[in-house]
PDB file of C-alpha atoms in Angstrom:
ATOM      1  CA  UNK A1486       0.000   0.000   0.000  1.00  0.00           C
ATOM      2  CA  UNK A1487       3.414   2.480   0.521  1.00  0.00           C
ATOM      3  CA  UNK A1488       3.401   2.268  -3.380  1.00  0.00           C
ATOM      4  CA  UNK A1489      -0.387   3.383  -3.995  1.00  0.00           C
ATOM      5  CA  UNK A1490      -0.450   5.618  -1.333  1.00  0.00           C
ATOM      6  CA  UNK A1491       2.694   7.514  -3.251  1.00  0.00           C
ATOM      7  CA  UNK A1492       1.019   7.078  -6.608  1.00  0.00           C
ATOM      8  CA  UNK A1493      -1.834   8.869  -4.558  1.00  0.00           C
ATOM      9  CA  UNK A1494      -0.110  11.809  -3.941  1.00  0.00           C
ATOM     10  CA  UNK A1495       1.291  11.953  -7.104  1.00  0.00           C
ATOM     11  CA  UNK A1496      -1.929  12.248  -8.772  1.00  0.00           C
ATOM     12  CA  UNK A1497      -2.772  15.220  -6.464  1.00  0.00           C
ATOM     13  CA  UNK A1498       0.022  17.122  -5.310  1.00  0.00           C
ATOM     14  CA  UNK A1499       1.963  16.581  -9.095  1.00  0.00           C
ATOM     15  CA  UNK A1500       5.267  14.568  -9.109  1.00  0.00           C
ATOM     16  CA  UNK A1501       7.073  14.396  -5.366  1.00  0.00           C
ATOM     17  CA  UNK A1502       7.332  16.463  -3.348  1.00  0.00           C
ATOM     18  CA  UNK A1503       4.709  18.170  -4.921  1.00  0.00           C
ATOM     19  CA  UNK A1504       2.352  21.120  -3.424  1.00  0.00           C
ATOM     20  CA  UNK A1505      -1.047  21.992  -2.229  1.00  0.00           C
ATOM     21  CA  UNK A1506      -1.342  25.926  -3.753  1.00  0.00           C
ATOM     22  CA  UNK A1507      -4.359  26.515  -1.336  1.00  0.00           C
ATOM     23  CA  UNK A1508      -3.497  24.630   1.616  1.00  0.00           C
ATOM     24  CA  UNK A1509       0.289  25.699   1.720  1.00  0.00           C
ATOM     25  CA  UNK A1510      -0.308  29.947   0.937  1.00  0.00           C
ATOM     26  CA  UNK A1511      -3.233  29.496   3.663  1.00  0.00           C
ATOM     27  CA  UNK A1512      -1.930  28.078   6.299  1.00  0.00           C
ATOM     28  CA  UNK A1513       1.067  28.811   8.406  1.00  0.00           C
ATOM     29  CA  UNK A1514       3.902  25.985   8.230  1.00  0.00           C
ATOM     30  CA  UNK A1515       4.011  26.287  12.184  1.00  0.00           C
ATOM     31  CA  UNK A1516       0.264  26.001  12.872  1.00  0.00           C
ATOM     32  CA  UNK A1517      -0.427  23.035  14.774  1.00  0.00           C
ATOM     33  CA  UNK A1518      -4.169  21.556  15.343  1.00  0.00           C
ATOM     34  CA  UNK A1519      -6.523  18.454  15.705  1.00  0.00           C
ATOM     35  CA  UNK A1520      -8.650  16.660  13.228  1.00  0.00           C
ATOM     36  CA  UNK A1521     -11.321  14.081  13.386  1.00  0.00           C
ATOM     37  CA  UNK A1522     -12.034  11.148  11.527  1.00  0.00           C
ATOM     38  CA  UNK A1523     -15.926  10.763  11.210  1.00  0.00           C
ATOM     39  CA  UNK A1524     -18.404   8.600   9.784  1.00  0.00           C
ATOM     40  CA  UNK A1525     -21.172  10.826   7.677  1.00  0.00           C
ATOM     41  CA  UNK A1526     -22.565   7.480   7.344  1.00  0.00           C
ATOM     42  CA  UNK A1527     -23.852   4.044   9.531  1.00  0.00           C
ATOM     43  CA  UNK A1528     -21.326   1.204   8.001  1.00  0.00           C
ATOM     44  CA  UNK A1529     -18.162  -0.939   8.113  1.00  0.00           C
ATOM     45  CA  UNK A1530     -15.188   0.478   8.689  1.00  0.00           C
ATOM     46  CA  UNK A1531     -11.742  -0.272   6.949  1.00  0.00           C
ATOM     47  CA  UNK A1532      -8.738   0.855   5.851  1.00  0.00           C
ATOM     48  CA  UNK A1533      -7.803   2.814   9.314  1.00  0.00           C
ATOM     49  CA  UNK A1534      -4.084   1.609   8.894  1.00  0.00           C
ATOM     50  CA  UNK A1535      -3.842   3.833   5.703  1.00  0.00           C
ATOM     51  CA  UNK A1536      -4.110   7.164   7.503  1.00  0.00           C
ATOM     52  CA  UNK A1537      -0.927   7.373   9.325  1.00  0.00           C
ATOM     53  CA  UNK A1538       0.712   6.470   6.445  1.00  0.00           C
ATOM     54  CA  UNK A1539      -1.190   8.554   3.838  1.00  0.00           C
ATOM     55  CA  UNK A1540      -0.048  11.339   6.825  1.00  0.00           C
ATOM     56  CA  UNK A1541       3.627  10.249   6.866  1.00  0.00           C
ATOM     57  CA  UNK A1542       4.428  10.026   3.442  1.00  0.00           C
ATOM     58  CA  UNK A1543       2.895  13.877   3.437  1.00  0.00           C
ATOM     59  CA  UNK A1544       4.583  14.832   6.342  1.00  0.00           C
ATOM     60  CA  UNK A1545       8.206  13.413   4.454  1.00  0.00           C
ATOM     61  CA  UNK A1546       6.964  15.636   1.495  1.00  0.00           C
ATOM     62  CA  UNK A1547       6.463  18.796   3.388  1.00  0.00           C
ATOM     63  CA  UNK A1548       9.581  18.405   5.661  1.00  0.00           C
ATOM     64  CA  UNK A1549       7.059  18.884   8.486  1.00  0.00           C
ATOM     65  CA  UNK A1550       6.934  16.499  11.863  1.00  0.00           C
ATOM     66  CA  UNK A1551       4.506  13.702  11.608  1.00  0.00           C
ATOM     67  CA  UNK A1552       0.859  13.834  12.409  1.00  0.00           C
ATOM     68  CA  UNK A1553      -0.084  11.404  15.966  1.00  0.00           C
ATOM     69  CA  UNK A1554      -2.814   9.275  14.851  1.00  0.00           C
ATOM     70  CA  UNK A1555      -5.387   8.055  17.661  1.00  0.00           C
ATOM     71  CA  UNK A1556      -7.438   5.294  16.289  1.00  0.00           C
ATOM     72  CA  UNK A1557     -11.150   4.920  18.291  1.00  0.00           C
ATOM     73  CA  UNK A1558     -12.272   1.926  16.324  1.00  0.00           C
ATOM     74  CA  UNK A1559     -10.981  -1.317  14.742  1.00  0.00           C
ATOM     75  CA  UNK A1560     -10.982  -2.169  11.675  1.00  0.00           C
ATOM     76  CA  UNK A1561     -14.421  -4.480  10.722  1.00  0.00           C
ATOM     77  CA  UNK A1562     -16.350  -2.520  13.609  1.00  0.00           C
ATOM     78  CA  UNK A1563     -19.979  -1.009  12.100  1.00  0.00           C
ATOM     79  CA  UNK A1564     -20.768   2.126  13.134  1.00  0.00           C
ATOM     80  CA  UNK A1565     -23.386   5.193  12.833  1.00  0.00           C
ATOM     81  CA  UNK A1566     -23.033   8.215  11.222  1.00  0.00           C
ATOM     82  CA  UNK A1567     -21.406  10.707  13.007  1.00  0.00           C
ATOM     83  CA  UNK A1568     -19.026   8.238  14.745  1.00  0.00           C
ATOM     84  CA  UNK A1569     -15.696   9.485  15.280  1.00  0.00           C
ATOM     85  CA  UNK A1570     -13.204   6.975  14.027  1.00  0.00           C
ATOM     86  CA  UNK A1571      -9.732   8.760  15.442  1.00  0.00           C
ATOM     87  CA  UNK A1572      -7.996  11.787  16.577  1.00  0.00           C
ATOM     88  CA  UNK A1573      -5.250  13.441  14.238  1.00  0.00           C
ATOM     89  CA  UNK A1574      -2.812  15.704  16.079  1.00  0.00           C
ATOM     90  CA  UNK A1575      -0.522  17.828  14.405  1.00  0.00           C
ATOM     91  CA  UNK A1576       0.713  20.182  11.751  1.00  0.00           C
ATOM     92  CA  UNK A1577      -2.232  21.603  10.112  1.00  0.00           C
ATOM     93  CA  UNK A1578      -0.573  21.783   6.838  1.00  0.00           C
ATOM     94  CA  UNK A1579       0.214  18.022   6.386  1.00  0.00           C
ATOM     95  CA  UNK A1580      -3.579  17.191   7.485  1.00  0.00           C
ATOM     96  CA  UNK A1581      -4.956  19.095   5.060  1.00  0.00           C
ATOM     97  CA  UNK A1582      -2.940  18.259   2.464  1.00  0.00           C
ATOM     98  CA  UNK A1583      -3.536  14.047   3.359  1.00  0.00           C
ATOM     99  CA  UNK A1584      -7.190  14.556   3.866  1.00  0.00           C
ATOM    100  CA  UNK A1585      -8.617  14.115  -0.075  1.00  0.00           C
ATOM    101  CA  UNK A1586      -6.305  10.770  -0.233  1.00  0.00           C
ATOM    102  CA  UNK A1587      -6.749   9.457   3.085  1.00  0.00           C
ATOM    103  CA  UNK A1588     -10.413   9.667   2.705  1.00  0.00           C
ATOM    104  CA  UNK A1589     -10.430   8.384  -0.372  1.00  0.00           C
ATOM    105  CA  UNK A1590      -9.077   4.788   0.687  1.00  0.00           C
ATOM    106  CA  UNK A1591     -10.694   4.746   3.810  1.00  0.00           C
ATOM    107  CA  UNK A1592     -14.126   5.459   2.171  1.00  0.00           C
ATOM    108  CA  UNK A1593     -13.463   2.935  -0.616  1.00  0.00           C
ATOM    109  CA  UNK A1594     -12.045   0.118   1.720  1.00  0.00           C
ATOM    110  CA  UNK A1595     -15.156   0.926   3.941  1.00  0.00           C
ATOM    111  CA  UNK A1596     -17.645   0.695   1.276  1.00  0.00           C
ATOM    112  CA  UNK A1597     -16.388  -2.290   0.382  1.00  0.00           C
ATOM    113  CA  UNK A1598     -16.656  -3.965   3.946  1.00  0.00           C
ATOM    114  CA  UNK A1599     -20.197  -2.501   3.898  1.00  0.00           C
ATOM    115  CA  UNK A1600     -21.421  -3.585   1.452  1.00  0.00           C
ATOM    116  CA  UNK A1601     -19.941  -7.280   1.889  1.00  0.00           C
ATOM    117  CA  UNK A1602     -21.308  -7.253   5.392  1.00  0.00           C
ATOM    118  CA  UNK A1603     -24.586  -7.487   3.719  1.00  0.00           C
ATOM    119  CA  UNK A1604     -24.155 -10.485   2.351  1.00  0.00           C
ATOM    120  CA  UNK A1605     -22.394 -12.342   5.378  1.00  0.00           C
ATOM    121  CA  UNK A1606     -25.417 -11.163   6.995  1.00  0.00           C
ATOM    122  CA  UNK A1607     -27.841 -12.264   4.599  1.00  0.00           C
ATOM    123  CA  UNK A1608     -25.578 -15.510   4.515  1.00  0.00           C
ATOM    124  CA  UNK A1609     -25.266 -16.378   8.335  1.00  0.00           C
ATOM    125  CA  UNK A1610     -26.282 -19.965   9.116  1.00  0.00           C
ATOM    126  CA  UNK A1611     -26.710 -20.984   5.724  1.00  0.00           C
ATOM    127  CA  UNK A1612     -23.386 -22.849   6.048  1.00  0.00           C
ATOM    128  CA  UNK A1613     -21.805 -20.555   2.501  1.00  0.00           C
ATOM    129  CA  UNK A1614     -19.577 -17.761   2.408  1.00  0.00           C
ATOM    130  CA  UNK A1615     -19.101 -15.016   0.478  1.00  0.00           C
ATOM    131  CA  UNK A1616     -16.699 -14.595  -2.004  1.00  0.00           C
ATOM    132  CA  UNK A1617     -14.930 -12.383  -3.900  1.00  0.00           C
ATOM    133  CA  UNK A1618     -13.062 -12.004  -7.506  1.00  0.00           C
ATOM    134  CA  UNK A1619     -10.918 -10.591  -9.390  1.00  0.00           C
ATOM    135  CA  UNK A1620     -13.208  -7.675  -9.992  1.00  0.00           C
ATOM    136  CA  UNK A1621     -11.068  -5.117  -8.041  1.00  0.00           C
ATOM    137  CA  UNK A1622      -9.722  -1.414  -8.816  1.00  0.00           C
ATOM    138  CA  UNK A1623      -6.490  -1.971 -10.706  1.00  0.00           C
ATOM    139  CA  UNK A1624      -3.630  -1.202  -8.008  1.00  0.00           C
ATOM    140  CA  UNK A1625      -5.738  -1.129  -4.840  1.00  0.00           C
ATOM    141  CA  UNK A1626      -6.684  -5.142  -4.799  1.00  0.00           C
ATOM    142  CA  UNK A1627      -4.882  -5.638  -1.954  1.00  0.00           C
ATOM    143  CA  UNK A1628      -6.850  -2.739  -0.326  1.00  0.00           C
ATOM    144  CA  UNK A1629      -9.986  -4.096  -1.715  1.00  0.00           C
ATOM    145  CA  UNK A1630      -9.798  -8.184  -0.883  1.00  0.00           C
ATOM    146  CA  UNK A1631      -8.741  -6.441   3.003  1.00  0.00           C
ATOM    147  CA  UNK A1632     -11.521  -4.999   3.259  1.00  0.00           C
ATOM    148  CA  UNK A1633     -13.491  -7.872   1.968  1.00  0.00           C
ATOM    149  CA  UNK A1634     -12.354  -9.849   4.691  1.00  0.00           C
ATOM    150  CA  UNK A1635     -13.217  -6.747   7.215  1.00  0.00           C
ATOM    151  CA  UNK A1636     -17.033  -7.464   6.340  1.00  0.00           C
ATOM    152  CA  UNK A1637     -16.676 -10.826   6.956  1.00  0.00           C
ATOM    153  CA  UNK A1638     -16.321 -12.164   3.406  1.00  0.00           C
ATOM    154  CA  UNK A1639     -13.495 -14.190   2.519  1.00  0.00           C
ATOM    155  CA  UNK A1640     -10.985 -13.815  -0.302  1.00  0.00           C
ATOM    156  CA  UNK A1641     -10.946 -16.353  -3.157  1.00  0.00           C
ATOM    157  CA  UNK A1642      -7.542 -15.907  -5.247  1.00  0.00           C
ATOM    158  CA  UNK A1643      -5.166 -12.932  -5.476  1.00  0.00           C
ATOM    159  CA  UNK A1644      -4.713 -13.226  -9.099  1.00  0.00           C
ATOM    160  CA  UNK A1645      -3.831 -15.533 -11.985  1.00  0.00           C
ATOM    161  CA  UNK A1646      -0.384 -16.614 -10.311  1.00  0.00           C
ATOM    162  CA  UNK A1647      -1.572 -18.145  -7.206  1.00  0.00           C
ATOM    163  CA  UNK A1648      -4.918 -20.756  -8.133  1.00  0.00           C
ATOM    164  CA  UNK A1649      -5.746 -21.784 -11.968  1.00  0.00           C
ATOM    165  CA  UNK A1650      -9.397 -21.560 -13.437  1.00  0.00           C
ATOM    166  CA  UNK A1651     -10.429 -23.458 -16.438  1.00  0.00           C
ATOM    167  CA  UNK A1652     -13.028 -20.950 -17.919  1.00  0.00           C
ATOM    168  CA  UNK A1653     -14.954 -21.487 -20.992  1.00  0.00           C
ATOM    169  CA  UNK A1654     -12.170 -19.897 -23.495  1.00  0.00           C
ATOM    170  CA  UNK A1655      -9.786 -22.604 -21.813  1.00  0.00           C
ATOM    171  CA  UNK A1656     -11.457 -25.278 -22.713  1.00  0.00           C
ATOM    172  CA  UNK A1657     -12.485 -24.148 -26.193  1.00  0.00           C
ATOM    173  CA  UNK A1658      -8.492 -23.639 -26.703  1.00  0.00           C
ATOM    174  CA  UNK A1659      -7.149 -26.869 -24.918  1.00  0.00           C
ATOM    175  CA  UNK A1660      -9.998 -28.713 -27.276  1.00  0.00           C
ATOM    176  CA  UNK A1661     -11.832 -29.765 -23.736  1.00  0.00           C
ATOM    177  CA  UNK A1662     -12.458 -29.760 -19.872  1.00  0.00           C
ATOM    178  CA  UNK A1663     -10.293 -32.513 -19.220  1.00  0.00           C
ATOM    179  CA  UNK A1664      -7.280 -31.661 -21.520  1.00  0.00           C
ATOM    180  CA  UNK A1665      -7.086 -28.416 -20.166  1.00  0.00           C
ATOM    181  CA  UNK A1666      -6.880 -29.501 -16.544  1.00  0.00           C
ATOM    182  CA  UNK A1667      -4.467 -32.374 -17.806  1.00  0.00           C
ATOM    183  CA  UNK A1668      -2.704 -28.955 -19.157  1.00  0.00           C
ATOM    184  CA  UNK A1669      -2.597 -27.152 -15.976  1.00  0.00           C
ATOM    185  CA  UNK A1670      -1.447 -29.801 -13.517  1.00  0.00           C
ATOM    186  CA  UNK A1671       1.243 -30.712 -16.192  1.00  0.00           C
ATOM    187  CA  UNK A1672       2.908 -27.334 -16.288  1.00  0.00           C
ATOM    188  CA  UNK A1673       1.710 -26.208 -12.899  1.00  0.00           C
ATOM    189  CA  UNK A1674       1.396 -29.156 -10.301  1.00  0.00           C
ATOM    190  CA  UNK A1675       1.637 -27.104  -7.386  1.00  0.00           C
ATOM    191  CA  UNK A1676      -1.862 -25.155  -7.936  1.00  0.00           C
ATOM    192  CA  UNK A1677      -5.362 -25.699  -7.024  1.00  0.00           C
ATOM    193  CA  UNK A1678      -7.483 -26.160  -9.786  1.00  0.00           C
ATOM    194  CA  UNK A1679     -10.742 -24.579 -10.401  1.00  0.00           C
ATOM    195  CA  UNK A1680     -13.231 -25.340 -13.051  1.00  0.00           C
ATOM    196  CA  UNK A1681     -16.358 -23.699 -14.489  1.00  0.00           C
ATOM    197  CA  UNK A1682     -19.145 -24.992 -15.789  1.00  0.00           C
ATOM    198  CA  UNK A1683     -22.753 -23.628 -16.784  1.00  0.00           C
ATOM    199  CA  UNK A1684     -24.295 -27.079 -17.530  1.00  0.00           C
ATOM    200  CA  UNK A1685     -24.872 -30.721 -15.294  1.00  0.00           C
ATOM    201  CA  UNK A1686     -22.605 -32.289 -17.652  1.00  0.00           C
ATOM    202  CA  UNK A1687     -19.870 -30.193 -17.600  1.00  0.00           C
ATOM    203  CA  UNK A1688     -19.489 -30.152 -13.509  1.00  0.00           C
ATOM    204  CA  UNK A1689     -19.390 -34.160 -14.239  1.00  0.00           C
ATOM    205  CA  UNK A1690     -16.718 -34.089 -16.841  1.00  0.00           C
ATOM    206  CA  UNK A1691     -15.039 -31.778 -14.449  1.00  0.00           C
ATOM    207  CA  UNK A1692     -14.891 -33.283 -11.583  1.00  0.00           C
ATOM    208  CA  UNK A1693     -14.202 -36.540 -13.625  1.00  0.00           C
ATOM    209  CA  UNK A1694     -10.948 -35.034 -14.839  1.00  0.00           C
ATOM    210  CA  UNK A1695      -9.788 -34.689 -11.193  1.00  0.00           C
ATOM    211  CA  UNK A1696     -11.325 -30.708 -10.273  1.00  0.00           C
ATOM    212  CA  UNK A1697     -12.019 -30.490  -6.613  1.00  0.00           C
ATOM    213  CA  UNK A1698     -13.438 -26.884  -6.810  1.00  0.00           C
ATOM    214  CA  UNK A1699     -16.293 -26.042  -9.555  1.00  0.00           C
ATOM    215  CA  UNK A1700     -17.746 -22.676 -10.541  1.00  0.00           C
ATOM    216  CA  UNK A1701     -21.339 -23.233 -11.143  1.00  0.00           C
ATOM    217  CA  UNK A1702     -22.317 -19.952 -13.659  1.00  0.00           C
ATOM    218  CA  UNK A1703     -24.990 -18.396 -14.293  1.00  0.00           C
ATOM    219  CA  UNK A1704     -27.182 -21.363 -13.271  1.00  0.00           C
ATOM    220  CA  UNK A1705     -31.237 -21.327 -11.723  1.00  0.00           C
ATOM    221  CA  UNK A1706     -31.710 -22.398  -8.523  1.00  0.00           C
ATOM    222  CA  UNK A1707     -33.310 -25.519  -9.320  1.00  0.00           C
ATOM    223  CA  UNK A1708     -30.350 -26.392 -12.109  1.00  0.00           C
ATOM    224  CA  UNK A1709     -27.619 -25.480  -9.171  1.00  0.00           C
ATOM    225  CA  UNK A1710     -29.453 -27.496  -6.994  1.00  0.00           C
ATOM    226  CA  UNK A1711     -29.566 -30.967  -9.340  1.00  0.00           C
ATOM    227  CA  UNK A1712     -25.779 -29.958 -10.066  1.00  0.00           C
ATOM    228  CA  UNK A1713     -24.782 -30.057  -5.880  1.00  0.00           C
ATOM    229  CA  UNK A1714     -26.767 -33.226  -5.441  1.00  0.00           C
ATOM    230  CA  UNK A1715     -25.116 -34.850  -8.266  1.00  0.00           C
ATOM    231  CA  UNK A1716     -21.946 -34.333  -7.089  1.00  0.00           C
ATOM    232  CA  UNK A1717     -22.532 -34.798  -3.457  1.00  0.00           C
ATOM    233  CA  UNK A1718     -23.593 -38.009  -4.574  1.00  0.00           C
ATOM    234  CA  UNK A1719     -20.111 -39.169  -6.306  1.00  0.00           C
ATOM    235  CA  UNK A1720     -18.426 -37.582  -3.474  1.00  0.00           C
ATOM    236  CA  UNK A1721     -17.677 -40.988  -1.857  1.00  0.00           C
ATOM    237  CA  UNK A1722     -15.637 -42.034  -4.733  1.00  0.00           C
ATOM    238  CA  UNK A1723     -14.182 -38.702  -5.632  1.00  0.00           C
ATOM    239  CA  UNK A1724     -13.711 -36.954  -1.898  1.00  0.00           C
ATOM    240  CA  UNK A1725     -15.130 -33.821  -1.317  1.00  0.00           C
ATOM    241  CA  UNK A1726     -15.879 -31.256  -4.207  1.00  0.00           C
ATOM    242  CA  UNK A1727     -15.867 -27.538  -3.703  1.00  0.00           C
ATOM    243  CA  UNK A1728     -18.964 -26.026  -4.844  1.00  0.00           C
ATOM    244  CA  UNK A1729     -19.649 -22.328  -5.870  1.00  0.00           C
ATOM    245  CA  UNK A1730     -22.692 -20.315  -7.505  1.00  0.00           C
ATOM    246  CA  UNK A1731     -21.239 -17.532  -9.475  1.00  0.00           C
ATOM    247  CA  UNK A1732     -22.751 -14.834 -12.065  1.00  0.00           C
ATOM    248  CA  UNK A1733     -26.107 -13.547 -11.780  1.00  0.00           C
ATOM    249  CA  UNK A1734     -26.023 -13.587  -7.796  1.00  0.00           C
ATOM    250  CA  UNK A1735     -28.260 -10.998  -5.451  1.00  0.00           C
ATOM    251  CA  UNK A1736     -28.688  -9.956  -2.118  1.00  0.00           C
ATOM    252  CA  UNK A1737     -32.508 -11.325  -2.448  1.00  0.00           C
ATOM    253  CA  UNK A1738     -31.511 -14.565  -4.167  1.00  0.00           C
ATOM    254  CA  UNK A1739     -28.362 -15.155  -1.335  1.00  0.00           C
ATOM    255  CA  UNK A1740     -30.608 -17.396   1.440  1.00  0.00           C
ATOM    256  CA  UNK A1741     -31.928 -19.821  -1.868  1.00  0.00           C
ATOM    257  CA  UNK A1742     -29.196 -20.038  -3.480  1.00  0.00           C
ATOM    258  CA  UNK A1743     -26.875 -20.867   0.082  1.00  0.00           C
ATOM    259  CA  UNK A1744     -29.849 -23.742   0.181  1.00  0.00           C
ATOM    260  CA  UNK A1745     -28.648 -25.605  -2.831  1.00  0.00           C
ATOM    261  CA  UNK A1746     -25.509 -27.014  -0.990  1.00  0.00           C
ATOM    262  CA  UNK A1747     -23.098 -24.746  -2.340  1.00  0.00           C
ATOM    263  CA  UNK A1748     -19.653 -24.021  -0.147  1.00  0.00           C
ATOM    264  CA  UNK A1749     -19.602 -20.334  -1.896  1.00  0.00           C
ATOM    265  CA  UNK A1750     -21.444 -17.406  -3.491  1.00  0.00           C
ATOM    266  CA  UNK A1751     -18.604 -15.774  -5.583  1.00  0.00           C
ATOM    267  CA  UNK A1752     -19.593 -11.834  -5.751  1.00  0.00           C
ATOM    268  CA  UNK A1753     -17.839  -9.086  -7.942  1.00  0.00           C
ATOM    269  CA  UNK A1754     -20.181  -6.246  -6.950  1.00  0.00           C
ATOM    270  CA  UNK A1755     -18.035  -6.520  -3.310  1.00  0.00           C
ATOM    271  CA  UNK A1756     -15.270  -5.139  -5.116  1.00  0.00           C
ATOM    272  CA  UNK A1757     -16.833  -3.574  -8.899  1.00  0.00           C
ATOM    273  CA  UNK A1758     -20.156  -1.921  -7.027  1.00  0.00           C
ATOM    274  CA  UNK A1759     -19.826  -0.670  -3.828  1.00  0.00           C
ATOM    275  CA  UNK A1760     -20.690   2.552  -3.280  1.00  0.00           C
ATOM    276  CA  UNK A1761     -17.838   4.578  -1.044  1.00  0.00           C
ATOM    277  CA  UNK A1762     -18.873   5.223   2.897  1.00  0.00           C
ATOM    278  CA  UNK A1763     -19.477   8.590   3.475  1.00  0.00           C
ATOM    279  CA  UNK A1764     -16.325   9.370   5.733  1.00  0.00           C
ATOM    280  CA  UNK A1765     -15.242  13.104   6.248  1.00  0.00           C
ATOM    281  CA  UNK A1766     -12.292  14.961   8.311  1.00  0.00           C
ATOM    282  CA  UNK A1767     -13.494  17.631  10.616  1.00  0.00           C
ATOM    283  CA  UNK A1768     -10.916  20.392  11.913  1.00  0.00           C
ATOM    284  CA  UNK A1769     -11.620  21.357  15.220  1.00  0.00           C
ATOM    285  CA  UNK A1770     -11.579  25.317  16.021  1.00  0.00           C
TER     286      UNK A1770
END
């Protein structure tokens, strides 16, 4: 996060160290003051961690002393608008100039934990979790799967390096299900592998071909439910099967889906669609 924090700054201050025309012919160098950290609106917090280092990295810029940040809350706490989240003590020109950027990643990390709270919620005691994608805001996924997990969601893979998926395009270039997972654990024996299918047959052929962990897309209820019983019923043979409903998922659908037997409901709204948390900085007289 050092690296997209700097980026950041970049984008508003111009290449380091930058300046803040408004904030800088304003405000004395010397003036010294305390900010707050509050929630306009009720949600999920995440991100805290960023501010003191949003702060330092201005703070370096400015050749200023560094801002004391007082955290209140934790990250993954919900709370209601007009919370204070923490206490920032210090020059007045370096809090100023960090507010626009620390906001923005706390707001965007805290949308996201909102917003994937819902679902967890909607998702308790169904025995399925909430996942997410790939979906994320080029350069802030690490920010983004974080805060996933600060709504109590949980993080499917980090990229393409880490977990292989046989999609649809796979298999039409390997020439099938099976010779494309014959492909992957060839070159790449160290890797789960995750197959998706959209039809009964091709979860079959799938898990025939050794995949332990299916993407069922795009499918109805009722077609997602035949899919989980057929392979819950060759589990005995095979071992167990990782199920999850992806594509065409909502908060409304969440409870029937989660009653089909699936392990997962795989989500890129969490990351693509939430809308930022309201979160402003407040100077104090």
């Amino acid at each position: 996060m050092r690296d997209a924090v700097a980026r950041a700054l970049d984008e508003d201050l111009g290449a380091a160290p930058g300046r803040d025309v408004t904030t800088q012919a304003t405000i004395s160098p010397d003036a010294a003051g305390v900010a707050h950290l509050v929630a306009r609106s009720g949600g999920v917090v995440a991100g805290l961690p960023i501010v003191a280092e949003v702060l330092a990295q201005v703070a370096e810029r400015l050749g200023r002393p560094d801002v004391v940040v007082r955290l209140l809350v934790a990250d993954g706490a919900s709370v209601a608008a007009g919370a204070v989240l923490g206490a920032l003590s210090g020059p007045v020109q370096v809090v100023l100039v960090a507010e626009r950027t620390l906001l923005n990643f706390v707001g965007r990390a805290s949308g996201v934990a909102t917003h994937t709270r819902r679902w967890a919620d909607a998702l308790a005691g169904s025995g399925a979790m909430v996942l997410d994608t790939r979906k994320t805001t080029p350069g802030l996924r690490a920010l983004e799967k974080y805060a996933v997990r600060c709504g109590g969601g949980t993080n499917k893979r980090m990229g393409l390096f880490d977990v292989a998926m046989v999609k649809d395009n796979h298999v039409v270039a390997a020439g099938s299900v099976a010779a494309a997972v014959e492909a992957v654990r060839a070159r790449f024996p160290d890797v789960l592998v995750q197959v998706e299918a959209d039809r009964l047959d091709q979860a079959l052929e799938a898990v025939a071909a050794g995949a332990r962990f299916l993407l069922l897309d795009n499918m109805s209820t009722p077609l997602l439910a035949e899919v989980v019983a057929a392979v819950r019923a060759g589990e005995p043979a095979t071992g167990r099967v990782e199920l999850e409903a992806t594509g065409n998922l909502t908060l409304d659908r969440a409870r029937e889906v989660a009653a089909t037997g699936v392990d997962y409901l795989s989500v890129g709204a969490l990351t693509h669609s939430s809308p930022t948390l309201d979160i402003a900085l407040d100077l104090l007289a």
